[in-house]
Coordinates of C-alpha atoms and ligand atoms in Angstrom, one line a residue:
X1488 CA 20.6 33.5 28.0
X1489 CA 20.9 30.2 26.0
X1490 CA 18.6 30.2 23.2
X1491 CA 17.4 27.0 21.6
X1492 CA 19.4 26.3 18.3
X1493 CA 17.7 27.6 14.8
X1494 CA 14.5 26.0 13.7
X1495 CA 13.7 24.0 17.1
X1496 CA 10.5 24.8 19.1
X1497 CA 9.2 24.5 22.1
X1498 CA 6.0 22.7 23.2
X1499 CA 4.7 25.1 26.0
X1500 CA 2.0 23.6 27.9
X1501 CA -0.2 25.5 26.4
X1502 CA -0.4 23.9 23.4
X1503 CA 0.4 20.8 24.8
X1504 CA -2.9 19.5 24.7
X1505 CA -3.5 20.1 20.9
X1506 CA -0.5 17.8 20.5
X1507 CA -2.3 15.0 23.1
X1508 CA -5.4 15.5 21.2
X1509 CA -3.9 15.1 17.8
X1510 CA -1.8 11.6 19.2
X1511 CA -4.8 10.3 20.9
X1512 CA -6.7 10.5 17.4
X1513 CA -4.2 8.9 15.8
X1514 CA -3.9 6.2 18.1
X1515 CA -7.9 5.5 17.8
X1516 CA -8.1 5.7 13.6
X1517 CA -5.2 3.7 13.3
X1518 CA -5.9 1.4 15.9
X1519 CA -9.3 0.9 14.2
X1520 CA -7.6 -0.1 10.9
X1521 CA -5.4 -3.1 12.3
X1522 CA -2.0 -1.0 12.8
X1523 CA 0.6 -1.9 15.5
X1524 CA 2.7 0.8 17.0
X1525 CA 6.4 0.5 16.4
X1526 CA 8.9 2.6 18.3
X1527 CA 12.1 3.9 16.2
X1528 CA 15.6 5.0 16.9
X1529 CA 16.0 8.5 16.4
X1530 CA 19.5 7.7 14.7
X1531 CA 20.6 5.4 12.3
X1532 CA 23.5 4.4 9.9
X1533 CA 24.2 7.1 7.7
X1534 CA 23.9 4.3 4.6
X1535 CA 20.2 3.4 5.6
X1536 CA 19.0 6.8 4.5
X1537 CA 21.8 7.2 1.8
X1538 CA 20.3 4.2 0.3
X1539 CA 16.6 4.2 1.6
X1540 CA 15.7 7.7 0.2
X1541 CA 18.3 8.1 -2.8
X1542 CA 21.6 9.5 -3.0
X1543 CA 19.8 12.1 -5.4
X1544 CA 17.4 13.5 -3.3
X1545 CA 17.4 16.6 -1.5
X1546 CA 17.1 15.3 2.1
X1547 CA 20.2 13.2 1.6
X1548 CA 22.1 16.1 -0.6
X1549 CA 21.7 19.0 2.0
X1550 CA 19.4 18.0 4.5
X1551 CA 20.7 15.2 6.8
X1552 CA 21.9 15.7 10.3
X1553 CA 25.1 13.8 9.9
X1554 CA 28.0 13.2 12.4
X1555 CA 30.3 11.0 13.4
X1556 CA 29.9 9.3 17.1
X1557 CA 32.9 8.5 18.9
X1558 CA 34.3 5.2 17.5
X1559 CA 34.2 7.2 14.1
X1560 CA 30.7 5.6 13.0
X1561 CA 28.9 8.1 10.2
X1562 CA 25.3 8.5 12.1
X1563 CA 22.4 10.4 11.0
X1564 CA 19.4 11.7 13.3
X1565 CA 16.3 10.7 11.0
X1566 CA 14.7 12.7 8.5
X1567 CA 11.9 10.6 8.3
X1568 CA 10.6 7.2 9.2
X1569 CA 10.2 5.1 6.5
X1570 CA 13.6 3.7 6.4
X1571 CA 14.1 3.3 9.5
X1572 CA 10.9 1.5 9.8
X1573 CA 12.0 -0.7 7.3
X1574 CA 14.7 -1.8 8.5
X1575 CA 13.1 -2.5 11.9
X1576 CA 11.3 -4.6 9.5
X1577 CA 13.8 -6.5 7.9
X1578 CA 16.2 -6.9 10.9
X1579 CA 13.4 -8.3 13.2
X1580 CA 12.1 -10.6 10.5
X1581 CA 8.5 -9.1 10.8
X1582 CA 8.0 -10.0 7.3
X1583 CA 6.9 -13.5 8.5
X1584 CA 3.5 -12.3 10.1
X1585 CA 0.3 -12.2 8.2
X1586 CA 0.6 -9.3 5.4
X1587 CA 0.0 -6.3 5.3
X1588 CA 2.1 -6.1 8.1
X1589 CA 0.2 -3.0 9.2
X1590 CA 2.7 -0.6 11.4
X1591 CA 3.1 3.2 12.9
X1592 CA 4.5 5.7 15.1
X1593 CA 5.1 8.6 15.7
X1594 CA 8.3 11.2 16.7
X1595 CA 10.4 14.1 16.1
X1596 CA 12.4 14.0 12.2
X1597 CA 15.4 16.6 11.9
X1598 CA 16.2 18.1 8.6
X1599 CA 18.6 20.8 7.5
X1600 CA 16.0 22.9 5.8
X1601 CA 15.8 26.7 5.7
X1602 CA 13.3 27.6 8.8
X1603 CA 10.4 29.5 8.2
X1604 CA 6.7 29.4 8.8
X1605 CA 5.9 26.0 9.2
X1606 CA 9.1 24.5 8.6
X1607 CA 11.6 23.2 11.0
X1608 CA 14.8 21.8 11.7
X1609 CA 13.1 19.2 14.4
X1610 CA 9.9 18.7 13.5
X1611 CA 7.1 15.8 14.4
X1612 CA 5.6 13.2 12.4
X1613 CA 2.7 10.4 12.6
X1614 CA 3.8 7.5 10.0
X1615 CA 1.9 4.8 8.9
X1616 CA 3.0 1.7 6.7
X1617 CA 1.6 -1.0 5.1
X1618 CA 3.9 -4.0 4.5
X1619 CA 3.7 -6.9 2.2
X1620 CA 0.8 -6.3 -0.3
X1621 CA -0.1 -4.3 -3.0
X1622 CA -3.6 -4.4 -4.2
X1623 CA -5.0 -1.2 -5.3
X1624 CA -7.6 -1.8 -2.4
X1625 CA -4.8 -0.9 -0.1
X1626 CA -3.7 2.0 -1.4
X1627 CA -7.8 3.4 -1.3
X1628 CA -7.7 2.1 2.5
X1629 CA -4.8 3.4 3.5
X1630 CA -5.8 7.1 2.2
X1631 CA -9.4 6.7 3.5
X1632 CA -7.8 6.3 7.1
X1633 CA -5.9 9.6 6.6
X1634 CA -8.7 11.2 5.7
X1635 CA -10.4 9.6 8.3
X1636 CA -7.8 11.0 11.3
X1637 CA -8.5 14.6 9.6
X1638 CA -12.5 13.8 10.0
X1639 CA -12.2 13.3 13.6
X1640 CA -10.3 16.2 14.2
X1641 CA -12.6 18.6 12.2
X1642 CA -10.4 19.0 9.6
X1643 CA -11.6 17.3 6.5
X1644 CA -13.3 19.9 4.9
X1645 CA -10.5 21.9 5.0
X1646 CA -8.1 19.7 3.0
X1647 CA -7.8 18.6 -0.3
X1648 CA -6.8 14.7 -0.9
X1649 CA -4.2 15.0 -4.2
X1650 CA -3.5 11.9 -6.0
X1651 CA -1.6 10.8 -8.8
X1652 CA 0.3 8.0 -10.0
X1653 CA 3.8 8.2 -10.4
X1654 CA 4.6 4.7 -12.8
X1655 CA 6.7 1.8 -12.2
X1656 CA 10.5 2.1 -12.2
X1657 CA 11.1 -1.6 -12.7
X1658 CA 8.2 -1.4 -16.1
X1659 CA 8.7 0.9 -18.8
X1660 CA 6.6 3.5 -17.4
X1661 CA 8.5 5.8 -15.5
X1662 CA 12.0 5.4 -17.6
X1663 CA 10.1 6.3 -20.7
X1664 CA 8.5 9.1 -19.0
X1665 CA 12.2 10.6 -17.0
X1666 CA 13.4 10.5 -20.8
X1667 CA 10.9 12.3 -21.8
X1668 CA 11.0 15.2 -19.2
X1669 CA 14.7 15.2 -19.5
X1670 CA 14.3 16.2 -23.0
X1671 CA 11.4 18.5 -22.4
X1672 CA 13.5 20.5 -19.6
X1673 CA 17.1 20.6 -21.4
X1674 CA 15.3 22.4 -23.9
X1675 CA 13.6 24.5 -21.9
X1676 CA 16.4 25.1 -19.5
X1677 CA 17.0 28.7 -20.2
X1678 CA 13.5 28.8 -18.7
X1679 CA 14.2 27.8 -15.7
X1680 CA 15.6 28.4 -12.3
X1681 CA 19.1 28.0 -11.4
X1682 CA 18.0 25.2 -9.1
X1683 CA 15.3 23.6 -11.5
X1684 CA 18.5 23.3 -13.9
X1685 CA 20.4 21.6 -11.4
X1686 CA 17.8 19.5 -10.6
X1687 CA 16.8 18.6 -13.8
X1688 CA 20.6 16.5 -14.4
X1689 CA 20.3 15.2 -10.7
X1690 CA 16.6 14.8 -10.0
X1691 CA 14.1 15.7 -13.1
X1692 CA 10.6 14.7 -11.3
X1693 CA 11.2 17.0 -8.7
X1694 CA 11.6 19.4 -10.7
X1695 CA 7.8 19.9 -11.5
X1696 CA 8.0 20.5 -7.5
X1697 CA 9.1 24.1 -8.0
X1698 CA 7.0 26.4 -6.9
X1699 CA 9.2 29.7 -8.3
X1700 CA 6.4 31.7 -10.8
X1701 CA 9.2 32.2 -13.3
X1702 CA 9.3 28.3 -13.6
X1703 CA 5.7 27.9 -13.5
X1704 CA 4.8 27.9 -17.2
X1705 CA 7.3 26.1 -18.4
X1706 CA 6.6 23.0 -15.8
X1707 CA 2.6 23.5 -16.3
X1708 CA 3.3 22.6 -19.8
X1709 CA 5.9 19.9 -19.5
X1710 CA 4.5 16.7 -20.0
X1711 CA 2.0 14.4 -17.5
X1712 CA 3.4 11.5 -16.4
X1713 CA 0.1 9.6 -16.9
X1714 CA 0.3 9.8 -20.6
X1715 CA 3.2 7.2 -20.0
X1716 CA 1.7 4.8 -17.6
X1717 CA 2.0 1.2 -18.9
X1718 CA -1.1 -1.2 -18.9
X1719 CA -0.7 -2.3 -15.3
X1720 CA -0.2 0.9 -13.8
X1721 CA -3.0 2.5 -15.5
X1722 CA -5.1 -0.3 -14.3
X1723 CA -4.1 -0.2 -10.4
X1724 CA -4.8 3.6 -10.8
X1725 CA -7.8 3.8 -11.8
X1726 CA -8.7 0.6 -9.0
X1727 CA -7.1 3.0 -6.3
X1728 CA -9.4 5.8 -7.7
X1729 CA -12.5 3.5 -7.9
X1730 CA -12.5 2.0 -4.1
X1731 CA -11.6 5.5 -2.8
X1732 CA -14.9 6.2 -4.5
X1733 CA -16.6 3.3 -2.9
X1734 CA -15.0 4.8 0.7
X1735 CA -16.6 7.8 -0.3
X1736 CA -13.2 9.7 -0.5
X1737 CA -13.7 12.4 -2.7
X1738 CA -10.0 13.3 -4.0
X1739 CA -8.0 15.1 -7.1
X1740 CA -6.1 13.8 -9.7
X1741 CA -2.7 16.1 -9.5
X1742 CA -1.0 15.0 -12.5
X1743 CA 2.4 17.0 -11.4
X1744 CA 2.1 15.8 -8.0
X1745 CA 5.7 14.2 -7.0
X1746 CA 7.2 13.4 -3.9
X1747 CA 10.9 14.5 -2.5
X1748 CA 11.8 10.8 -1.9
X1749 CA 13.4 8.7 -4.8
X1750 CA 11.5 5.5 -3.8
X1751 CA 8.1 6.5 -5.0
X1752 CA 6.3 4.3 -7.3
X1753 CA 2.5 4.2 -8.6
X1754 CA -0.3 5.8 -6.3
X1755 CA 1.3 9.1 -4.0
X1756 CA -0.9 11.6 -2.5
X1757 CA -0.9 14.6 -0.5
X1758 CA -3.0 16.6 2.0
X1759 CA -3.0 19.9 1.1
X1760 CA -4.6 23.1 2.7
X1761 CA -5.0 26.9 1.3
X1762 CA -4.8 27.5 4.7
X1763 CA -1.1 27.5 5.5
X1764 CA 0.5 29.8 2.9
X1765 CA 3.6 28.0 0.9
X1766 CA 3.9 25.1 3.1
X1767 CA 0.6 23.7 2.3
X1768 CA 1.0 20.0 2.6
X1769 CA -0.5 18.8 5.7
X1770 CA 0.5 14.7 4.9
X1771 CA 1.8 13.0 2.4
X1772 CA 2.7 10.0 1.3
X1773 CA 3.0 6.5 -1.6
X1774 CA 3.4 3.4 -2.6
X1775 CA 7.2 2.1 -2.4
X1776 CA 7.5 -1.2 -3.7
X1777 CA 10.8 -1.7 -4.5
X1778 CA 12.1 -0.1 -1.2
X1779 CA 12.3 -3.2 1.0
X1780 CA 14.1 -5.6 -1.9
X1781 CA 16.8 -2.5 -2.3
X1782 CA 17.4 -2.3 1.9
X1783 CA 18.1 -5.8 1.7
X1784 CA 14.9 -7.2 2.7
X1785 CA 12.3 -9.8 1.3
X1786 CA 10.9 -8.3 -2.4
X1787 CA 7.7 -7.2 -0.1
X1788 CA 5.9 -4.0 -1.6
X1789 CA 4.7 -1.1 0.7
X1790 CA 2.8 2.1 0.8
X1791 CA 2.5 4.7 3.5
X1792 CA 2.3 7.9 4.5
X1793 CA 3.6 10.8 6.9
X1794 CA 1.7 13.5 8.6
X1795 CA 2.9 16.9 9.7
X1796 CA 2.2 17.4 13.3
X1797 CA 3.1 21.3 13.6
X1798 CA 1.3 21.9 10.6
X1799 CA -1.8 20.0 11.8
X1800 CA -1.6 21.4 15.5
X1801 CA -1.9 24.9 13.3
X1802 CA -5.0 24.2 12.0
X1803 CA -6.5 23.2 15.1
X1804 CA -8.9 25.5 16.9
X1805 CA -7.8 26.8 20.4
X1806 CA -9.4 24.2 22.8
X1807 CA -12.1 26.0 25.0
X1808 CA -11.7 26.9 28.7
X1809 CA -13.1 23.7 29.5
X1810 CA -10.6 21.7 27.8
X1811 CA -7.4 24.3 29.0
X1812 CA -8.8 23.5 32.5
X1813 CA -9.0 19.8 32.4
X1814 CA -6.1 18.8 34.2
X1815 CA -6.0 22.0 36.7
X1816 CA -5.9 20.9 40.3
X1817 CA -9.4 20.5 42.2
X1818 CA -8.1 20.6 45.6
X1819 CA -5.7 22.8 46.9
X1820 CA -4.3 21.5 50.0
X1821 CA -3.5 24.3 53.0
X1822 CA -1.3 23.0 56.1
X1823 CA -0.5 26.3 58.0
X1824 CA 2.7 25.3 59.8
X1825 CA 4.9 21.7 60.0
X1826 CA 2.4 19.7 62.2
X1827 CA -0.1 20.3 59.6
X1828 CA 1.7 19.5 56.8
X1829 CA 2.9 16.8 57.9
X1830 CA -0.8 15.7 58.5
X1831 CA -2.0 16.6 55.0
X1832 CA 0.6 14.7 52.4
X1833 CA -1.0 11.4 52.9
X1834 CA -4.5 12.8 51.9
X1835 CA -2.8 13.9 49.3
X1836 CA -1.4 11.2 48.0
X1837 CA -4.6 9.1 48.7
X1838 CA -6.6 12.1 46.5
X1839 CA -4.0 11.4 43.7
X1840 CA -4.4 8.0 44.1
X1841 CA -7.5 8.2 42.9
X1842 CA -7.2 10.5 40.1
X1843 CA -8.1 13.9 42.1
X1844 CA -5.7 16.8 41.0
X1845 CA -4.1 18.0 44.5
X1846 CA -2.1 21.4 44.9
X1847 CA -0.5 21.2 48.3
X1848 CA 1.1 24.2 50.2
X1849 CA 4.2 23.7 52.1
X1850 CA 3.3 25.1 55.5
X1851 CA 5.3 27.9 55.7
X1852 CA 2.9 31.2 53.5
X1853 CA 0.0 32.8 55.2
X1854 CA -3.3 31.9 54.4
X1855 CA -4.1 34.9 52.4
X1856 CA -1.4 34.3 49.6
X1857 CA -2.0 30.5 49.8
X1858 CA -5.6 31.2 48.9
X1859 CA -4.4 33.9 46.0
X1860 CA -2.7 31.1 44.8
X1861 CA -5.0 28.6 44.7
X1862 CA -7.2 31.4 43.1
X1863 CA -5.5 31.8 40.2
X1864 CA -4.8 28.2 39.9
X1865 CA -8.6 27.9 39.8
X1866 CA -9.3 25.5 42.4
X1867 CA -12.9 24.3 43.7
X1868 CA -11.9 23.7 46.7
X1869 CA -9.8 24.6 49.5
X1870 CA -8.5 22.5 52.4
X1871 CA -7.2 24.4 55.6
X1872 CA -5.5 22.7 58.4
X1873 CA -4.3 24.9 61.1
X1874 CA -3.1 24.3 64.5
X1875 CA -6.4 24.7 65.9
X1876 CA -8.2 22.2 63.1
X1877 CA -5.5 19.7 64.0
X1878 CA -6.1 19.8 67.9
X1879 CA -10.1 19.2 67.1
X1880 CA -9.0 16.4 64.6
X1881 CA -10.6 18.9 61.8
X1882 CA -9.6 20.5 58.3
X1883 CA -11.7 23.4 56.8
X1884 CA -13.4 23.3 53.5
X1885 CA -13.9 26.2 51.3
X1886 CA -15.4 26.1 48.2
X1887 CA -13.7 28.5 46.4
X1888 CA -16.7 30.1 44.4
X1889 CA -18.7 31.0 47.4
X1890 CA -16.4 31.3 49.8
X1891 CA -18.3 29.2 52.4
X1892 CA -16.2 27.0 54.5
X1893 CA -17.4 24.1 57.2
X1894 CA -15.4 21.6 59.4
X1895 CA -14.9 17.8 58.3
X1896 CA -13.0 15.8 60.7
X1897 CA -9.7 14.8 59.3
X1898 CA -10.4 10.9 60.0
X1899 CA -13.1 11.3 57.1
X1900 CA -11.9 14.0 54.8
X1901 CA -10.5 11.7 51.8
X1902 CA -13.6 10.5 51.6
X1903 CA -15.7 13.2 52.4
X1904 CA -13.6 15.1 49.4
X1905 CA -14.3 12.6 46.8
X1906 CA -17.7 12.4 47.6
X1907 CA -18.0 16.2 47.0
X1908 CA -16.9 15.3 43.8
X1909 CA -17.2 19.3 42.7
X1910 CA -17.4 21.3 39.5
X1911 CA -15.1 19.8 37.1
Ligands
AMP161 P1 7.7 14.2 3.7 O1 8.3 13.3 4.7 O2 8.7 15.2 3.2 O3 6.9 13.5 2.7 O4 6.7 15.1 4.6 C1 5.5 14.7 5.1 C2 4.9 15.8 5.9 O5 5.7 16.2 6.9 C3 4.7 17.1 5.1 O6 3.5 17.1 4.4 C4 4.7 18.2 6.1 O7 3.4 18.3 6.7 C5 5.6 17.6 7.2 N1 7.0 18.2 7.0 C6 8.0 17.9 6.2 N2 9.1 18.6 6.4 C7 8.8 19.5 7.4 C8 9.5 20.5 8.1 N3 10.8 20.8 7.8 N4 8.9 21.2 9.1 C9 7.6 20.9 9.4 N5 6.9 19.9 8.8 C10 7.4 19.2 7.8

């Protein structure tokens, strides 16, 4: 037997509709707030996310699911959306429409990561943006409609909106600040992790991302980026904070909250959940504003944010039996022989024409299996046609529940079906 590669999954039907029910959310909230969807490539130029998330980062370091294709291109399946997004941006000259150029969608993202629970190699996200604008009102909006998808899905109360404010690279801010927590963790270091070390030369904010125990008191001390903000970012902080108020988004100021992308600047947040063990964010995401200038785009700021479908379908509740049996067939179609059949498939296809769920047998079981069948397949309704119906013109009807059965003459029995209608 082939098994699927390491830290893939399947999406058995079963859960399929958690999945639809999540996407059809999404599509309504979003919808609601003005966004467009855009569909992505699932590869791009190695160089986009190179560039587009930072040579430093993890993703690009050990993550990326680079190859070359055949005419000796470097490619890369896509770890996440933004970039890509951006260049769809840029490349199609969107930045001419009325801004915020509000955008989403929504896909599988492949990264190298060790699996466990929660974390894949392929896994799904829904990613919004925001093009072109960067009031603080924005920022507030954009996390009220996250919260928002999480309210209609019953989720909200079991989430905690984290925000913070991560400076400016192109102000004082955030240099000062690197400086500062260079200095902190060099002399520190022999408190740390071998990785935090590392990290520390390579990519210090992440470091307060480590989530070892041993590392833990050294990073809960190590100073807060917000002592550092300059005048302007303090200001569009505590704006952010004040219309999330006003949307009534009740939120946390995490002052070691930092992303795993490099482009990060000023608000970034996270959904996070007690619910899921380590992997606890559910979404997150941040303001970018230097992002689209650096792809060599228009100087347009950004923010948005990504949403972890797995981890979301995870927190869902089973659906009930009503919801499992939604799209299970209502008729079940019985010809007993090649005449019969024959006779049948255009009422099928009229029934499915108008949205009826048909099962049709293929003429050649016995009646008792076909009607096991269409037992377990739970049917309302069965339809037999035998060589005796079809000589009187006839099929048989039997409700499945009661097992009573009556002649309708075949002229009628579209018809006659969906007026019947039946239990859903
Ligand atoms: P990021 O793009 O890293 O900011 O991630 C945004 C969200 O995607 C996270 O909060 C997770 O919910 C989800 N996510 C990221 N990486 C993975 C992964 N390897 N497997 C499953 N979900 C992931």
């Amino acid at each position: 037997m082939i098994r699927s590669v390491r830290g893939v999954h399947d999406i058995l039907p079963a859960e399929a509709g958690k999945w639809r029910r999540v996407e059809h959310a999404a599509r309504e909230v979003f919808e609601a707030y003005g966004y467009e969807e855009i569909r992505l490539p699932l590869f791009e130029r190695t160089e986009l996310f190179a560039r587009g998330i930072g040579e430093a980062t993890d993703i690009v370091q050990k993550e990326m699911y680079t190859f070359e294709d055949r005419s000796g291109e470097s490619v890369t399946l896509r770890p996440e959306a933004t970039a890509g997004l951006l260049r769809a941006y840029i490349e199609h000259g969107l930045h001419v429409l009325p801004k915020p150029v509000k955008l989403y969608t929504l896909g599988p993202m492949f990264r190298y990561e060790r699996p466990q629970a929660g974390r894949y190699r392929q896994f799904h996200q829904l990613d919004v943006e925001a093009l072109g604008d960067e009031h603080a009102a924005l920022d507030a909006e954009v996390i009220a409609m996250l919260v928002e998808l999480f309210r209609r899905l019953g989720l909200a109360d079991r989430l905690t909106v984290e925000v913070n404010s991560l400076g400016d690279e192109a102000t004082a801010c955030r240099p000062r600040y690197r400086a500062e927590l260079v200095r902190y963790l060099g002399a520190n270091a022999a408190r740390l992790c071998e990785e935090c070390r590392e990290r520390a030369e390579r990519n210090p904010l992440r470091v307060l991302d480590c989530k070892r125990p041993e590392c833990r008191p050294v990073l809960d001390g190590a100073p807060a980026l917000g002592a550092f903000l300059c005048a302007d970012c303090t200001t569009h902080f505590a704006r952010t904070r004040e219309y999330l108020d006003a949307l009534g988004v009740r939120h946390l100021v995490s002052p070691r909250l930092v992303r795993g992308l490099d482009y990060y600047v000023r608000t970034t947040f996270e959904l996070t959940t007690t619910e899921l063990g380590a992997q606890n964010a559910v979404a997150g995401g941040g303001r970018y504003d230097g992002l689209i200038k650096l792809l060599g785009g228009p100087p347009d700021p950004g923010i948005g944010f990504a949403v972890g479908v797995e981890r979301v379908v995870q927190l869902l509740p089973d659906a009930g039996p009503a919801a499992a049996g939604e799209r299970r067939p209502r008729v079940f179609l019985v010809p007993l022989g090649e005449a019969a059949l024959a006779r049948v498939l255009p009422v099928a296809t009229a029934l499915r024409a108008r949205g009826v769920v048909v099962e049709v047998g293929h003429g050649d079981r016995k009646l008792g299996r076909e009607l096991e069948r269409a037992g377990k397949l739970g049917v309302s309704r069965a339809v037999i046609v035998g060589d005796a119906e079809l000589e009187r013109g006839e099929a048989l009807v039997k409700e499945m529940q009661s097992g009573a059965q009556r002649p309708v003459k075949l002229a009628g029995l579209v018809e006659e079906l969906l007026a019947l209608g039946g239990p859903a």
